[in-house]
Amino acid sequence: MNNLLNYVQSIFSFIGGNVRTNNYDIIKKILELRFHQFQRFFIDLELSRSVIILFFVVIPIVMYPYLLCLLPIVIILFLQGNRKDIPFLKLTGIPIRTVFMTEYIAICIPGLIAGIILHVSWIYLLIPYAILIAFLPVKKTSIMRKAHPSDRFIPISKTVYEWYSVIRKFKFYIYAFYCLLIVCGILVPNTIPILMVIILIMVASFYATTESFHILEAFRMGSDRFLIYKIIRAIQLTTISLLPFVLIYIIWPDFEWYVIFAIYIAGLVLAINAILVKYMLYEDGRDIKKAQGYVIQAVMISFVFPVVPVLTAAWFYWKARKRLKKYLYAFD
Amino acid sequence: MLSIKNLTVFYGDTIALDDIFLQLEAKKLHGFIGLNGAGKTTLLNTLYGFLEQESGEILWNERELITTDIAYLPAESYFYQYITGQEYLELICLKNPDFDITLWNEMFNLPLDDLIESYSSGMKKKLAVMGVMAVNRSIIMLDEPFNNLDIATNHLLGTILKKLVEQGKTVLLTSHVLESMTSLCDHIHLIENGKMLQTFDKGDFMGIESYLFKKRDTLLDKNLRKLTE
């Protein structure tokens, strides 16, 4: 055991520099911290979130254990694209890539075990994948951030700023994540429904930030027209983003068609609910993320009774229209 | 003429504007001054329609005032995350493509290709001011527009506002910087505890300071004397 520890210590000192024990101790501490964060996350889970995790993570994994092998691929990519702890890690003085790598390898362990049990031939590639991702560029936190030249190729109109802004925020990672989901669908076609649900939850989360009232007014539409415009654009873009999965389903049909259709409709209803909740809670400069999160989670749970989200959409439409009238009444 | 007649606004049980009566001449620059919590922002928010009035009437040229008459710059500006200054202005100009972003930015000198998150608070204020100019409406309302602006931009904004008034716009602004107000405004209106106390015309601006501080200075003198005894 001591030999193993010495070996691990020597690896970290090789990557991190000369201060052997110090780096090893700090990484150990950070991993412990992450473990406690993970523990706290589950301890502090509210009922609504627990149900969502049960529905969208635990049940799918029980149904398709293969997903456990794929999950680290997605989680690692998401983490690398959304690291907010870089200033903190820089304070510790240890090379941040070493921390990333250690964390990502730790995340791969359950997938590795599942892969070995399930005889997944490619499972060992998880480790080089984790190392590779750890060395990919992270989001810059410099004071002046220029719009990246690649932003010109964002295939979405700037008037759909919700989508445009999220794509710009995650840049390469969102494309990579999307491609990964497609690859997952091709490799394991019977995961298509789950992958579609992941896309649809992502789409719903795009509508978690409010815009200034100047932007609202710039469209010069009354509240009804504005809401319908937003909903139609969301339906168009959601449909386009689901097309590859529908195509995979057409090539390898593992389900009855109505399963895919039902998920598509449920997804649209979810996106519509998200948009309407955003404008129902809208106030210039108000942070609605948390409140909207709760409402959307409630809507997702209510999918057990399929009529409920349709009824909530009608109710939210009425409330959103009323709220927007305060800002857009002059255009009605 | 912007006519505010018997305007009363409540925040819950607290009266925020108490029976305000004001006749604001069009094509003039009107300043509103008052201490913190006096009701200046409440008045602007009510004129814009953000707050509902309990009673009273607001008329613009003999008809009801609506938001499309006003370009409003609130004290705190919000934009949208992960968009650049240029993209923000392009969104604002969706239905007003005549606004020349390049020409305006030659005056404001903003890094329009950068993300708005990376702007300093002064730069954000400049962007918000440009957004308000882009809207091009007959009344321009600015709540604390000089906050966070550097001296040069302060001067620039003052010059722009004067030009806009010359072109026929009506400007309403609030500020705690008395010098800026007296040098710019045609009329200054004093609000205290939700009540319109007095209107000063350009020739009477010298009297504002003594009017504002006389009572407070007496109290201050008394308390300081007690403390130093």
Tab-separated table of N, CA and C in Angstrom, chain B residues 1-7 17-25 30-33 43-44 47 57-60 172 187-191 195-201:
chain	number	residue	atom	x	y	z
B	1	MET	N	-46.704	69.418	-23.921
B	1	MET	CA	-46.758	69.577	-22.454
B	1	MET	C	-47.013	68.224	-21.783
B	2	LEU	N	-46.208	67.936	-20.779
B	2	LEU	CA	-46.438	66.718	-19.987
B	2	LEU	C	-47.149	67.146	-18.700
B	3	SER	N	-48.390	66.698	-18.567
B	3	SER	CA	-49.183	67.124	-17.401
B	3	SER	C	-49.342	65.971	-16.420
B	4	ILE	N	-48.894	66.217	-15.216
B	4	ILE	CA	-49.065	65.209	-14.155
B	4	ILE	C	-50.053	65.803	-13.166
B	5	LYS	N	-51.196	65.148	-13.045
B	5	LYS	CA	-52.253	65.739	-12.209
B	5	LYS	C	-52.621	64.807	-11.055
B	6	ASN	N	-52.446	65.294	-9.870
B	6	ASN	CA	-52.849	64.580	-8.638
B	6	ASN	C	-52.369	63.136	-8.605
B	7	LEU	N	-51.114	62.954	-8.923
B	7	LEU	CA	-50.565	61.592	-9.000
B	7	LEU	C	-50.211	61.069	-7.612
B	17	LEU	N	-45.615	58.657	-3.654
B	17	LEU	CA	-45.843	59.941	-4.315
B	17	LEU	C	-47.181	60.455	-3.822
B	18	ASP	N	-47.174	61.698	-3.350
B	18	ASP	CA	-48.355	62.204	-2.665
B	18	ASP	C	-48.960	63.367	-3.460
B	19	ASP	N	-49.959	63.044	-4.240
B	19	ASP	CA	-50.750	64.074	-4.916
B	19	ASP	C	-49.876	65.054	-5.718
B	20	ILE	N	-49.049	64.498	-6.585
B	20	ILE	CA	-48.112	65.322	-7.379
B	20	ILE	C	-48.871	66.058	-8.477
B	21	PHE	N	-48.620	67.322	-8.564
B	21	PHE	CA	-49.197	68.113	-9.649
B	21	PHE	C	-48.056	68.861	-10.326
B	22	LEU	N	-47.875	68.617	-11.622
B	22	LEU	CA	-46.753	69.243	-12.345
B	22	LEU	C	-47.131	69.481	-13.796
B	23	GLN	N	-46.733	70.614	-14.313
B	23	GLN	CA	-46.902	70.869	-15.750
B	23	GLN	C	-45.488	71.015	-16.318
B	24	LEU	N	-45.062	70.047	-17.115
B	24	LEU	CA	-43.690	70.094	-17.636
B	24	LEU	C	-43.725	70.520	-19.096
B	25	GLU	N	-43.101	71.641	-19.349
B	25	GLU	CA	-43.089	72.209	-20.688
B	25	GLU	C	-42.321	71.277	-21.631
B	30	HIS	N	-35.782	69.111	-17.922
B	30	HIS	CA	-36.304	69.202	-16.553
B	30	HIS	C	-35.487	68.304	-15.622
B	31	GLY	N	-35.028	68.871	-14.547
B	31	GLY	CA	-34.289	68.076	-13.570
B	31	GLY	C	-35.124	67.839	-12.332
B	32	PHE	N	-34.922	66.658	-11.714
B	32	PHE	CA	-35.614	66.360	-10.445
B	32	PHE	C	-34.551	66.126	-9.391
B	33	ILE	N	-34.624	66.873	-8.321
B	33	ILE	CA	-33.666	66.643	-7.245
B	33	ILE	C	-34.412	66.349	-5.949
B	43	LEU	N	-41.201	58.433	-9.318
B	43	LEU	CA	-41.923	59.280	-10.280
B	43	LEU	C	-41.613	58.825	-11.712
B	44	LEU	N	-40.312	58.620	-12.015
B	44	LEU	CA	-39.949	58.204	-13.376
B	44	LEU	C	-40.545	56.829	-13.701
B	47	LEU	N	-44.168	57.254	-14.472
B	47	LEU	CA	-44.394	57.855	-15.789
B	47	LEU	C	-44.220	56.803	-16.879
B	57	GLU	N	-53.543	61.435	-13.065
B	57	GLU	CA	-53.592	61.391	-14.522
B	57	GLU	C	-52.249	61.860	-15.070
B	58	ILE	N	-51.767	61.174	-16.121
B	58	ILE	CA	-50.523	61.625	-16.768
B	58	ILE	C	-50.831	61.820	-18.249
B	59	LEU	N	-50.714	63.036	-18.726
B	59	LEU	CA	-51.060	63.337	-20.116
B	59	LEU	C	-49.856	63.899	-20.862
B	60	TRP	N	-49.701	63.480	-22.095
B	60	TRP	CA	-48.651	64.008	-22.974
B	60	TRP	C	-49.356	64.620	-24.180
B	172	LEU	N	-36.143	64.526	-19.155
B	172	LEU	CA	-36.373	64.515	-17.702
B	172	LEU	C	-35.209	63.769	-17.079
B	187	HIS	N	-35.464	73.803	-15.969
B	187	HIS	CA	-36.250	73.867	-14.729
B	187	HIS	C	-35.778	72.735	-13.811
B	188	ILE	N	-35.738	73.037	-12.531
B	188	ILE	CA	-35.403	71.984	-11.569
B	188	ILE	C	-36.552	71.871	-10.566
B	189	HIS	N	-36.998	70.622	-10.349
B	189	HIS	CA	-38.138	70.385	-9.459
B	189	HIS	C	-37.635	69.656	-8.214
B	190	LEU	N	-38.016	70.164	-7.088
B	190	LEU	CA	-37.539	69.582	-5.824
B	190	LEU	C	-38.612	68.682	-5.224
B	191	ILE	N	-38.231	67.421	-4.981
B	191	ILE	CA	-39.176	66.461	-4.372
B	191	ILE	C	-38.691	66.132	-2.967
B	195	LYS	N	-43.517	64.407	-2.083
B	195	LYS	CA	-44.292	65.624	-2.401
B	195	LYS	C	-43.450	66.539	-3.284
B	196	MET	N	-44.118	67.208	-4.210
B	196	MET	CA	-43.425	68.169	-5.054
B	196	MET	C	-43.353	69.480	-4.266
B	197	LEU	N	-42.132	69.854	-3.831
B	197	LEU	CA	-42.026	71.021	-2.954
B	197	LEU	C	-41.970	72.333	-3.727
B	198	GLN	N	-41.128	72.364	-4.739
B	198	GLN	CA	-40.926	73.641	-5.421
B	198	GLN	C	-40.320	73.425	-6.801
B	199	THR	N	-40.619	74.326	-7.713
B	199	THR	CA	-39.975	74.316	-9.028
B	199	THR	C	-39.115	75.574	-9.153
B	200	PHE	N	-37.873	75.378	-9.559
B	200	PHE	CA	-36.957	76.505	-9.754
B	200	PHE	C	-36.743	76.713	-11.248
B	201	ASP	N	-36.868	77.944	-11.701
B	201	ASP	CA	-36.549	78.245	-13.097
B	201	ASP	C	-35.076	78.634	-13.173
